[in-house]
Coordinates of C-alpha atoms and ligand atoms in Angstrom, one line a residue:
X1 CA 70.5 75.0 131.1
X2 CA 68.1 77.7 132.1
X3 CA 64.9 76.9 131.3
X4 CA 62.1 79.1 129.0
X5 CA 58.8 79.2 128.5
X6 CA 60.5 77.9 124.8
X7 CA 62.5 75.3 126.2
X8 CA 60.0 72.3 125.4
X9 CA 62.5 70.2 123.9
X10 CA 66.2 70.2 124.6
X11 CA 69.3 67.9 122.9
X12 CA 70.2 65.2 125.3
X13 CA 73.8 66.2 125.6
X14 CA 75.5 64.7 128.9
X15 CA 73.6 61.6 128.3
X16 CA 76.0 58.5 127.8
X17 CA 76.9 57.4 124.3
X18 CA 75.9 54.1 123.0
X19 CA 77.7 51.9 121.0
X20 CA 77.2 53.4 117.9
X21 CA 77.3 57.1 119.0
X22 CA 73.8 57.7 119.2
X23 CA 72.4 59.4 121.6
X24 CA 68.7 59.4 122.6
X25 CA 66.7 62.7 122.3
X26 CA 64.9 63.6 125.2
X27 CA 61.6 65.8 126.1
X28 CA 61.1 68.3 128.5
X29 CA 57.8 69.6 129.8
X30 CA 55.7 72.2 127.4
X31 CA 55.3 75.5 129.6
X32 CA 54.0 77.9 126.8
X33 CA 51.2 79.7 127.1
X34 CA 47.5 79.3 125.7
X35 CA 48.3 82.2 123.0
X36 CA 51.6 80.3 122.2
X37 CA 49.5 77.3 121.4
X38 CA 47.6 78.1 119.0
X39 CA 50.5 79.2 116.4
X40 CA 51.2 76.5 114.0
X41 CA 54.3 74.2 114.7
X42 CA 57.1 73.4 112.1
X43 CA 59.3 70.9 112.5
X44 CA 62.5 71.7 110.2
X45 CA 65.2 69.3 109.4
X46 CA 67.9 70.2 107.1
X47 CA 70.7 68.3 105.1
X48 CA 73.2 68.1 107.3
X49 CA 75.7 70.1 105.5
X50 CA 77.3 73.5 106.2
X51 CA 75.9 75.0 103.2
X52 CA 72.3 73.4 103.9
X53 CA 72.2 74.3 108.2
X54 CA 73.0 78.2 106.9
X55 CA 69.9 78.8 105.3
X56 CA 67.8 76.5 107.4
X57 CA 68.7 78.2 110.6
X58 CA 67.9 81.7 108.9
X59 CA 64.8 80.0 107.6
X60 CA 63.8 78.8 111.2
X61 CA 64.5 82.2 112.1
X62 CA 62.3 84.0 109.4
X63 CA 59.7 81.3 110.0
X64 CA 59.3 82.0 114.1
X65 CA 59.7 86.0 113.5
X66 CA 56.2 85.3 111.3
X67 CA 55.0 83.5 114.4
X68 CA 55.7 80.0 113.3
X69 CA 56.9 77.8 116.3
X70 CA 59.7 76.2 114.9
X71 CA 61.7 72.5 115.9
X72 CA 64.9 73.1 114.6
X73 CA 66.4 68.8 114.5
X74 CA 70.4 69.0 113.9
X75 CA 72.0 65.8 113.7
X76 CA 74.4 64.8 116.9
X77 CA 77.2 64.9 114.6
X78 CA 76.6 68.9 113.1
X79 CA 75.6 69.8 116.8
X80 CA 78.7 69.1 118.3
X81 CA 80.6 70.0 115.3
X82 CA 79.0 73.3 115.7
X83 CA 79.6 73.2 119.8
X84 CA 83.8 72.2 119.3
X85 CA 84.1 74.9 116.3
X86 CA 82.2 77.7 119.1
X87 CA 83.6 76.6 122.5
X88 CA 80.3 76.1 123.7
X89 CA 79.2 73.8 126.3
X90 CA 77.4 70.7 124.1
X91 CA 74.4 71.0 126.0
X92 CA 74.1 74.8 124.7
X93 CA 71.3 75.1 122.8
X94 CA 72.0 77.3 119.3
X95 CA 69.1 79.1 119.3
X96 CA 68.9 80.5 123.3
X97 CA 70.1 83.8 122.1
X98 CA 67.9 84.8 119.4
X99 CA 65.2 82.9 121.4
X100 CA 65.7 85.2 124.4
X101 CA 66.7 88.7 122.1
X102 CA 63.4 88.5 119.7
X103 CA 60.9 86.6 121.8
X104 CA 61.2 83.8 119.1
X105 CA 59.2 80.2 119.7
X106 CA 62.4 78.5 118.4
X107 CA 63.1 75.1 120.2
X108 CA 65.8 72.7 119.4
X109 CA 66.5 69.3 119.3
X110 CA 69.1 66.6 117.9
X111 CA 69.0 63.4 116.6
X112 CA 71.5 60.7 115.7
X113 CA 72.4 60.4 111.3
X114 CA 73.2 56.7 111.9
X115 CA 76.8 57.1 112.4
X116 CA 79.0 57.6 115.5
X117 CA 79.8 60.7 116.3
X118 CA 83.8 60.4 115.7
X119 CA 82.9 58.9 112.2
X120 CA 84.9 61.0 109.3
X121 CA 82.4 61.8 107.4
X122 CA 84.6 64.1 105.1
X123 CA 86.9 60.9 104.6
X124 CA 84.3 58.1 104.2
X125 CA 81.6 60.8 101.9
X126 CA 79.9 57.6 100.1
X127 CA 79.2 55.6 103.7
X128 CA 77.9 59.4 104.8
X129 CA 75.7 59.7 102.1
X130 CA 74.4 55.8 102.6
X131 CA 73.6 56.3 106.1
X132 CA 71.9 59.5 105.1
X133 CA 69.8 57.4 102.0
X134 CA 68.9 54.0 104.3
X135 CA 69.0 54.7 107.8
X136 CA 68.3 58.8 108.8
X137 CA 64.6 58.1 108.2
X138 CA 64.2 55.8 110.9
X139 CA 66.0 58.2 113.5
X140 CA 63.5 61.5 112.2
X141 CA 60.5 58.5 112.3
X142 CA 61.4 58.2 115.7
X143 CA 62.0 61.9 116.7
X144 CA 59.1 63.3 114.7
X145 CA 57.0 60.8 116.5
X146 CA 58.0 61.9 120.0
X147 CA 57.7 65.4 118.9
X148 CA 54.1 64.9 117.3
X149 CA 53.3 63.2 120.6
X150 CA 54.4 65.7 123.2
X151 CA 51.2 67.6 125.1
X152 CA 50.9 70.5 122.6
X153 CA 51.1 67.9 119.6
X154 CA 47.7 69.2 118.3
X155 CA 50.2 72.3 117.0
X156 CA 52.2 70.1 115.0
X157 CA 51.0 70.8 111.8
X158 CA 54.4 70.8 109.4
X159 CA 57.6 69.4 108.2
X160 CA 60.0 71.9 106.6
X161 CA 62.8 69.3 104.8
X162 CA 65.6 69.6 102.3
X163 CA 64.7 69.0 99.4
X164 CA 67.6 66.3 98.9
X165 CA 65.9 63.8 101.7
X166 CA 64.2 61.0 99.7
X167 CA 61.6 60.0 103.1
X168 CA 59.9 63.7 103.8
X169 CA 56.7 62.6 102.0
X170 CA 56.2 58.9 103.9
X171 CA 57.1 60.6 107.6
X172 CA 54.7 64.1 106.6
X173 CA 52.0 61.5 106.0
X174 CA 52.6 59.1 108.5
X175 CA 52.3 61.9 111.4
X176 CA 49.5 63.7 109.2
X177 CA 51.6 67.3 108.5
X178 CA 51.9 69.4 105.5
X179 CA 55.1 68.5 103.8
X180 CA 57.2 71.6 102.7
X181 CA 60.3 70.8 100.8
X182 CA 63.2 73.4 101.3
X183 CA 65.6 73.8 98.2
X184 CA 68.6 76.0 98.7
X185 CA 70.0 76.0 95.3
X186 CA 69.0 77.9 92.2
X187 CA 65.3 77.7 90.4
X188 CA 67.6 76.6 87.4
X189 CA 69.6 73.8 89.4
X190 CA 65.9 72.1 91.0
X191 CA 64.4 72.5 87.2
X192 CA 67.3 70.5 85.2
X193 CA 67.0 67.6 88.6
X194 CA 63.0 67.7 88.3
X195 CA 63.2 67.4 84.8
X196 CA 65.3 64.5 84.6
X197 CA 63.3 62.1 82.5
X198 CA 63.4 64.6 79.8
X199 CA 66.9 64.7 79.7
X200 CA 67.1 61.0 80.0
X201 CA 64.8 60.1 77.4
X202 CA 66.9 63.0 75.1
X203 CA 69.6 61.5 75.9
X204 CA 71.5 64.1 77.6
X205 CA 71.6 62.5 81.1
X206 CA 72.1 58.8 81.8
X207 CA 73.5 57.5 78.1
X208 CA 76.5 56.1 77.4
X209 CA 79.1 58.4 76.8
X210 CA 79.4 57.4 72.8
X211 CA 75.7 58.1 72.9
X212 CA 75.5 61.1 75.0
X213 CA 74.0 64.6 73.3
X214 CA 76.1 67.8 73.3
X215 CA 74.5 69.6 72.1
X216 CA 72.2 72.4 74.0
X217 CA 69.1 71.6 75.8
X218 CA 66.2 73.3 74.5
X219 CA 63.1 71.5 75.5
X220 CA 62.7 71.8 79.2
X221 CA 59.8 74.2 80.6
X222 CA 61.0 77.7 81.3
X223 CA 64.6 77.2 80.1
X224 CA 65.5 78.8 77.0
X225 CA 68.9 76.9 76.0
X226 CA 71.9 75.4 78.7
X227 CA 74.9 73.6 77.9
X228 CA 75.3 69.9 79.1
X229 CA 78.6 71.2 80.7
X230 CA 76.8 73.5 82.7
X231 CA 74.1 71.1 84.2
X232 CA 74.9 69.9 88.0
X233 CA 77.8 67.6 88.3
X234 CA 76.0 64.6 88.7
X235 CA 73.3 65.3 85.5
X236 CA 76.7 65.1 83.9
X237 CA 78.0 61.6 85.3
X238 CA 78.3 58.8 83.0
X239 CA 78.0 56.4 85.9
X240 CA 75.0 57.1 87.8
X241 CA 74.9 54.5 90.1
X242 CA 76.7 56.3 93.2
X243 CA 75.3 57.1 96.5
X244 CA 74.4 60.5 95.4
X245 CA 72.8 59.7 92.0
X246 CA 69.9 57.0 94.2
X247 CA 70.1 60.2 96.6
X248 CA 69.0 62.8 94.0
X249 CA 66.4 60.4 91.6
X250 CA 65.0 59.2 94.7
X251 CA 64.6 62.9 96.5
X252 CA 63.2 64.3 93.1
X253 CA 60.3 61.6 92.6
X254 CA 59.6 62.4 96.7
X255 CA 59.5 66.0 95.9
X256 CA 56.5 66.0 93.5
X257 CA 54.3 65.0 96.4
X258 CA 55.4 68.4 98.4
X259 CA 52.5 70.6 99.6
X260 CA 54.8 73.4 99.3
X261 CA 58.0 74.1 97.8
X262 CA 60.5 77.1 98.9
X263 CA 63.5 78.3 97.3
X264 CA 66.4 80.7 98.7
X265 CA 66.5 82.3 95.0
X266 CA 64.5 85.6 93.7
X267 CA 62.1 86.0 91.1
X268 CA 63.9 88.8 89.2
X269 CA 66.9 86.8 89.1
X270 CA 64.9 83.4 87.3
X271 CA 61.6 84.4 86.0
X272 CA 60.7 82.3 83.1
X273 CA 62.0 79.0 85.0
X274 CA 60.5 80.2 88.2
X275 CA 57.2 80.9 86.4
X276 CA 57.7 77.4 85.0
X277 CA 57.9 75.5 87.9
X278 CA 54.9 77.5 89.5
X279 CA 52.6 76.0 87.0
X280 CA 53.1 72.6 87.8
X281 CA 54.2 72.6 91.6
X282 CA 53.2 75.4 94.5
X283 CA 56.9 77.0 94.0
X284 CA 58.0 80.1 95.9
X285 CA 60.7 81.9 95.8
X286 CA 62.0 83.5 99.2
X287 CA 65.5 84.6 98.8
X288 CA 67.7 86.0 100.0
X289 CA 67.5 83.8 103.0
X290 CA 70.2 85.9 105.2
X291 CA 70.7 86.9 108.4
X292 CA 68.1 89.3 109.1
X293 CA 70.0 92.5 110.1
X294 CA 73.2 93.6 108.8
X295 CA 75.7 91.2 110.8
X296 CA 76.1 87.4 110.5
X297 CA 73.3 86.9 112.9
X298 CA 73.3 85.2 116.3
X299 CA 72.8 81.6 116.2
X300 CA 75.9 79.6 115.7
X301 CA 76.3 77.8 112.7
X302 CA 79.7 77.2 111.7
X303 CA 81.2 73.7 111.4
X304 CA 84.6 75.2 112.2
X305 CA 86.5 78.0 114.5
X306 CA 86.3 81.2 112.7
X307 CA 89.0 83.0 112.5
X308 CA 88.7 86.9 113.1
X309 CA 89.8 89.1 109.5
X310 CA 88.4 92.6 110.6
X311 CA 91.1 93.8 112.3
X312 CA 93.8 92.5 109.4
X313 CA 91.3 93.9 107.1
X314 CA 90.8 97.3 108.9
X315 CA 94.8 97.8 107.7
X316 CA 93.8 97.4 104.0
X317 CA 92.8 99.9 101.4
X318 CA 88.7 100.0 100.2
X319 CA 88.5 97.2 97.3
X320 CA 91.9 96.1 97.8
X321 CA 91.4 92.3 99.0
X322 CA 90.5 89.1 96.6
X323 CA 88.6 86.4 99.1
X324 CA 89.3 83.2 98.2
X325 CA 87.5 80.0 99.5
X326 CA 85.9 76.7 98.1
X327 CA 83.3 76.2 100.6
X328 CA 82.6 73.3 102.9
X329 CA 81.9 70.6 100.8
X330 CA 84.0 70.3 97.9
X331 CA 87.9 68.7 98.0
X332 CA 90.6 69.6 95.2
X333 CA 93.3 68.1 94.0
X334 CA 97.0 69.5 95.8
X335 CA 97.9 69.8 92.1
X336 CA 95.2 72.8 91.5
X337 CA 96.0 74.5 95.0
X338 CA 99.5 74.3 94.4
X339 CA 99.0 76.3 90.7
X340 CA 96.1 78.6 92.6
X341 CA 98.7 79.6 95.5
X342 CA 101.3 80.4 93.3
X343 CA 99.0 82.1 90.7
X344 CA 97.6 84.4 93.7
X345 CA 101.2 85.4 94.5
X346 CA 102.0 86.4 90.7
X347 CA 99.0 88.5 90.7
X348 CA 100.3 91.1 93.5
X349 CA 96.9 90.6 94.9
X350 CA 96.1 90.7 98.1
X351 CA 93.9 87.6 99.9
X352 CA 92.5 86.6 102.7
X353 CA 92.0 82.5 101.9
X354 CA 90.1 80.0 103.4
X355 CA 92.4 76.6 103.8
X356 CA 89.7 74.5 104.9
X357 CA 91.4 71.4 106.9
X358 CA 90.2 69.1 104.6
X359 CA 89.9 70.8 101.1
X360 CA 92.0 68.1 99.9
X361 CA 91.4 65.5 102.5
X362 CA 91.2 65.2 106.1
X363 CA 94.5 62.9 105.6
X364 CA 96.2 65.4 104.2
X365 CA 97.4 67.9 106.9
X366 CA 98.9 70.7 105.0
X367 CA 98.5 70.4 101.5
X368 CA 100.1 73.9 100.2
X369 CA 103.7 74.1 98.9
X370 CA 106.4 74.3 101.2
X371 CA 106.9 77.0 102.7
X372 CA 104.2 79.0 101.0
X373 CA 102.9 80.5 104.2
X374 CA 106.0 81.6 105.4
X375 CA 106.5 84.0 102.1
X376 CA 103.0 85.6 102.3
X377 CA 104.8 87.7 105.1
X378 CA 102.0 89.9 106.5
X379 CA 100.8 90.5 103.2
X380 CA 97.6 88.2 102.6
X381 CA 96.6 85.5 105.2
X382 CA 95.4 81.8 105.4
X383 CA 92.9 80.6 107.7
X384 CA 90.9 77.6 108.6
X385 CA 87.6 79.4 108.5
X386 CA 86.3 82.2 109.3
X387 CA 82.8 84.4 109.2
X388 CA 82.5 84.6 105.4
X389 CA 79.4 86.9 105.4
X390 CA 81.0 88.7 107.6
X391 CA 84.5 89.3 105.1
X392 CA 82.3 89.5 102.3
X393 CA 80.5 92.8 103.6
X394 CA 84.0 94.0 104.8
X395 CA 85.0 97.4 102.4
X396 CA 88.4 96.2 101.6
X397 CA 87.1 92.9 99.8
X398 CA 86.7 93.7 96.4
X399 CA 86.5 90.4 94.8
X400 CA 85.4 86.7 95.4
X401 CA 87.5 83.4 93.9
X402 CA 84.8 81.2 94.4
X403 CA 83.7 77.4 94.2
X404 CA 79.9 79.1 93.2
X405 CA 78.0 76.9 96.1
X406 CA 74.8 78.8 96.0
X407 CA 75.4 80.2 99.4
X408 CA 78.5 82.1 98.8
X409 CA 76.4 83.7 95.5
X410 CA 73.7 85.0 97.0
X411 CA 76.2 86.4 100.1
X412 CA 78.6 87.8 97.2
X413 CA 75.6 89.4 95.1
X414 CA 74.0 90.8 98.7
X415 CA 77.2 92.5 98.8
X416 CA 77.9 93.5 95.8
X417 CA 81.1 91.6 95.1
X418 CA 82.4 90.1 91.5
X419 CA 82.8 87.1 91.4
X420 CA 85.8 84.5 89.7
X421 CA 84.4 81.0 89.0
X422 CA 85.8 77.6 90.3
X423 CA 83.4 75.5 90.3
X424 CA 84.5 71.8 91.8
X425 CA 81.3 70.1 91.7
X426 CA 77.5 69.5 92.2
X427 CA 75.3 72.6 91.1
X428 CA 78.7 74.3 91.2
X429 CA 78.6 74.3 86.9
X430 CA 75.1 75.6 86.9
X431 CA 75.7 78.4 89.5
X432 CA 78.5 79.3 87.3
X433 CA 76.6 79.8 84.0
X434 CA 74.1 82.0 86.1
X435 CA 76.8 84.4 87.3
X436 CA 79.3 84.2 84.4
X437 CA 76.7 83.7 81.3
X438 CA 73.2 85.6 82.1
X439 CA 74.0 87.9 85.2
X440 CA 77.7 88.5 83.5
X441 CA 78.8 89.4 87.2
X442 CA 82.0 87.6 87.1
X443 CA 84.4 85.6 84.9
X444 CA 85.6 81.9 84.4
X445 CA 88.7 81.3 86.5
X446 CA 89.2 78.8 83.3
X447 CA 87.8 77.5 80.5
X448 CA 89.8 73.9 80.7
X449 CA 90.0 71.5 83.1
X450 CA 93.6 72.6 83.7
X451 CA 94.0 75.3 85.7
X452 CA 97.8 77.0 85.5
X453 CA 99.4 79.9 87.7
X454 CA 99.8 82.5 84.8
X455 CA 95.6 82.1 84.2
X456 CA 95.2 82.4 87.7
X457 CA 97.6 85.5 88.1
X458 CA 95.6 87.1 84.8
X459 CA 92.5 86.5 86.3
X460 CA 92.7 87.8 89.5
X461 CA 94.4 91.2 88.3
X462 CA 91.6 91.1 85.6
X463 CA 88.8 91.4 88.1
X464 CA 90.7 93.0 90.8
X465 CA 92.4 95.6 88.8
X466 CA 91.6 96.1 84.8
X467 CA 88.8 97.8 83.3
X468 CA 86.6 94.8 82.9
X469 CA 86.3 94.2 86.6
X470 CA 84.9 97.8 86.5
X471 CA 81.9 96.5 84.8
X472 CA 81.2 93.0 86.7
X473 CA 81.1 95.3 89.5
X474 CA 78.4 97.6 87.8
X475 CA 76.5 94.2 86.9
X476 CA 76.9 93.3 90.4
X477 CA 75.5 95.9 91.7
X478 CA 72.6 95.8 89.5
X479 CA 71.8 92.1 90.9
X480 CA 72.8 93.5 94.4
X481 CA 69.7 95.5 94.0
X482 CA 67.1 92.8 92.8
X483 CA 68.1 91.1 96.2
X484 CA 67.3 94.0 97.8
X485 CA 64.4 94.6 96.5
X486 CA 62.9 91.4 97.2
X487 CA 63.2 91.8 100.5
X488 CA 61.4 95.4 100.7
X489 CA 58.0 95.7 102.0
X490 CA 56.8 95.5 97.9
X491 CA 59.2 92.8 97.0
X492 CA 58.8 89.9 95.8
X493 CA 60.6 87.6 98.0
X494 CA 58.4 89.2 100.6
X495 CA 55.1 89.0 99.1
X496 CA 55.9 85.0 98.1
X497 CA 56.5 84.5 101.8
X498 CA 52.9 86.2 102.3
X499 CA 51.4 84.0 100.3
X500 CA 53.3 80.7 101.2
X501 CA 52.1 81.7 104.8
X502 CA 48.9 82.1 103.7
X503 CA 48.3 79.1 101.5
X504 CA 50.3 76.9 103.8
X505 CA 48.0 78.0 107.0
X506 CA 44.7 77.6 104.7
X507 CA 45.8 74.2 104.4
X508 CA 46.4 73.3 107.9
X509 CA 43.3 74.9 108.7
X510 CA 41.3 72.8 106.2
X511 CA 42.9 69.5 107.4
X512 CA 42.2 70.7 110.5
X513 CA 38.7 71.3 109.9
X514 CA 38.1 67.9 108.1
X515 CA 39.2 65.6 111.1
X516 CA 39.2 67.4 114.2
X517 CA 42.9 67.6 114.1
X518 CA 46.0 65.8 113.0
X519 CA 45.2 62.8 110.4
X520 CA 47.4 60.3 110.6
X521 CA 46.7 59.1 107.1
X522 CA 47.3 63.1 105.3
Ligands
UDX601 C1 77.2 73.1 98.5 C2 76.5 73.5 97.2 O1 77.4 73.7 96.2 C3 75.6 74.7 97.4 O2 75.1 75.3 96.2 C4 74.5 74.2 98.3 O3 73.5 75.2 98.4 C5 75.1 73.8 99.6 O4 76.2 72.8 99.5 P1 79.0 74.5 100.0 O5 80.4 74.0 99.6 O6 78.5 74.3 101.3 O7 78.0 74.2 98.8 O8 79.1 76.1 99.7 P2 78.1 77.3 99.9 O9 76.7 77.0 99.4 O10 78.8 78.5 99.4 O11 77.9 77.4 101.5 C6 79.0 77.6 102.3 C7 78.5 78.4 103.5 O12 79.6 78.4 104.5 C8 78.3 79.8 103.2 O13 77.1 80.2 103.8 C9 79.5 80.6 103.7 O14 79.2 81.9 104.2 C10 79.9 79.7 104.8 N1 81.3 79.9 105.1 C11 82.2 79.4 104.2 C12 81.7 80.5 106.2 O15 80.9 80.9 107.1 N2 83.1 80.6 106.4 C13 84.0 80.2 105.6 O16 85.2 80.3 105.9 C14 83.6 79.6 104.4

């Protein structure tokens, strides 16, 4: 690896594998310069997710172009998920390009999730999450530590984390940094979680289901009216003793110690809940987080190999093609694809669709009807992944089935592509009632649980094809431009950003002023 004046601290790829797959990070020596050292210095740690590394990485990017230094920790597992899926050498470092191309302080590091590395964690999601709840902490203890220890420690001074950890307020304080919680879902989605004693004690969250409300929620700060059925997944769970449910209570009591609190959302799009949370929490909204510049950007991020759709969609007319994917997280049933494949034949509609390898389960090799491929002929196509932002800004895509992970909004909207609603799970529902209900820049793929191919086939010529799909696209458009617009000089994604910058370095500054330095003790 060629070394940088940024190349202070490098993943120990090459380094032998213990036991239990973890690998030990490792330090090199800090050559910047005296300038370089007096920048603040953010570590950032996100969830180690697909849809949670996308934003951070932009994130770390935006951060470092404001003249941030910036620690980027991936787990082992995502990094060399990410190095398989890109053909790079493991001990490639994500960030040397953009590093080298923009003169960015970006350094990167890994550390161990508590698993080994060839542990399914698609297949075995609960363990995944438990490891994430009882034992991550101790690994970032450990790397945050060596980081805060290294010679230019003194410009350590914060710890960017996703929102969903449940330790970033212990370790911030423990290594005496600003705590900065990242969220990367909507204002609405963080509100309903942060709220969640309100809804309990209404009993619209954590009742027994003979005893559970349906009516609509009313009472919560900066939200005029929502469904229960379009709260997050888990707000909806009658058992809330899972993995996820300690994860989410436990994250969301964490959170209200945050210094600082950013969000990949926009003002324009959520003002009254925005201007909610504001009152009771520094809140600020940054969104769009996306690649800065008109491409997908030049750090690698994707879990797996992309496949290449420009030149199959060069051949196709302007608005022609319906993209169809469910994201990274999410599984469905084979019952569901098997009515969605034959639904998006009926509808004469072109696609280009993402068959992630594990959308049902990674057990399950090739979960679409027999044959199916084979009579797409040249038609449509199926891949295993691909560069979605990329497709999404492509001319010929003119519509989006979607599982409504927040991501894949905000890249749709930036685009200005309608949208058809399948939301699977999580703050899928909520995303949904944004797009569909208030932003009325898409439609339901269904209003039942059961989906069927005829709906499917209706839908998709609906929004693809019929008058209606005419007007999502106008009301697309018109959100298109309030993500623009943040991002202008003027806007206000921009001018939060200013202010989060300037608030955040007042505080280091002052903490810096009261002890001479880091305090251990906040
Ligand atoms: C989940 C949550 O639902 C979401 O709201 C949260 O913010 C992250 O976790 P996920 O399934 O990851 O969502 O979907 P999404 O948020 O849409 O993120 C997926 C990301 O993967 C997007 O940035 C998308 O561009 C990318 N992607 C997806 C690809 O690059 N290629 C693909 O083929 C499919």
């Amino acid at each position: 690896m060629t070394a940088s004046p940024f190349d202070t601290i490098l993943p120990s790829f090459g380094e032998k594998e213990s036991a239990d797959g973890r690998t030990d990070d490792k330090e090199m020596a800090d050559s910047s310069d005296d300038d370089q050292r007096q920048k603040p210095h953010a570590i950032l740690i996100p969830y180690p997710l697909q849809g949670h590394v996308i934003p951070a990485v932009h994130l770390a990017v935006k951060l470092a172009s404001r003249g941030f230094t910036v620690t980027f920790l991936n787990t082992h597992s995502v990094h060399h998920q990410i190095s398989r899926a890109h053909h790079n050498d493991p001990t490639d470092d994500i960030f040397a390009a953009v590093r080298r191309q923009r003169s960015l302080d970006i350094r990167y590091s890994t550390l161990s999730d508590g698993l080994p590395l060839s542990f399914d964690r698609s297949l075995h999601h609960d363990q995944f999450m438990a490891s994430l709840l009882h034992v991550f902490s101790a690994h970032v203890e450990e790397a945050v530590g060596r980081i805060v220890g290294s010679p230019d420690s003194r410009r350590v001074r914060f710890l960017v984390a996703d929102t969903f950890f449940v330790w970033p307020s212990t370790v911030a304080r423990k290594f005496g940094l600003a705590y900065v919680s990242f969220w990367t879902e909507p204002a609405l989605v963080f509100s309903l979680y942060y709220h969640m004693d309100l809804l309990r004690i209404n009993g619209h969250f954590d009742c027994q289901s003979a005893n559970c409300r349906d009516d609509p929620i009313d009472y919560i700060p900066g939200i005029k009216a929502i469904e229960p059925k379009d709260m997050a997944s888990y707000l909806q769970d009658t058992d809330t003793s899972s993995v996820c449910h300690q994860i989410i209570s436990s994250s969301f009591k964490d959170v209200k110690s945050a210094d600082f609190i950013i969000c990949n959302t926009v003002e324009e799009l959520e003002p009254e809940t925005i201007s909610a949370l504001k009152a009771v929490q520094p809140f600020y909204s940054i969104g769009p987080i996306v690649p800065e510049g008109a491409s997908k950007g030049t750090v690698a991020t994707s879990l797996w190999a992309e496949s290449d759709c420009t030149q199959w969609l060069n051949t196709r007319p302007r608005g022609s093609v319906l993209y169809v994917s469910f994201g990274s997280y999410a599984h469905t049933s084979r019952a569901d694809l098997a009515e969605i494949a034959h639904g998006l034949r009926l509808s004469g509609v072109s696609f280009v669709w993402v068959m992630r390898p594990d959308i049902v389960s990674s057990e399950e090799a090739d979960p679409l009807p027999d044959g199916y491929k084979d009579s797409l002929g040249g038609g449509s196509i199926i891949v295993t992944w691909c560069s979605q932002f990329e497709v999404l800004a492509h001319a010929a895509v003119g519509g989006f089935l979607t599982h409504c992970g927040w991501n894949s909004i905000i890249e749709s909207m930036w685009n200005g592509v309608p949208l058809i609603c399948f939301p699977l799970l999580t703050d899928q529902f909520t995303n949904r009632k944004l797009v569909v209900h208030d932003w009325k820049a898409g439609i339901n793929l269904t209003e039942r649980r059961e989906i069927t191919r005829e709906e499917v086939a209706e839908k998709v010529r609906r929004l693809m094809n019929g008058d209606s799909g005419g007007l999502f696209r106008d009301n697309i458009r018109e959100v298109k431009k309030k993500l623009a617009g943040a991002l202008m000089p003027d806007g206000s994604s921009v001018r939060n950003m200013d202010q989060f910058v300037n608030d955040l370095t007042n505080k280091i500054d002052q903490r810096g002023s009261g002890t001479g330095g880091l305090n251990p003790n906040g």
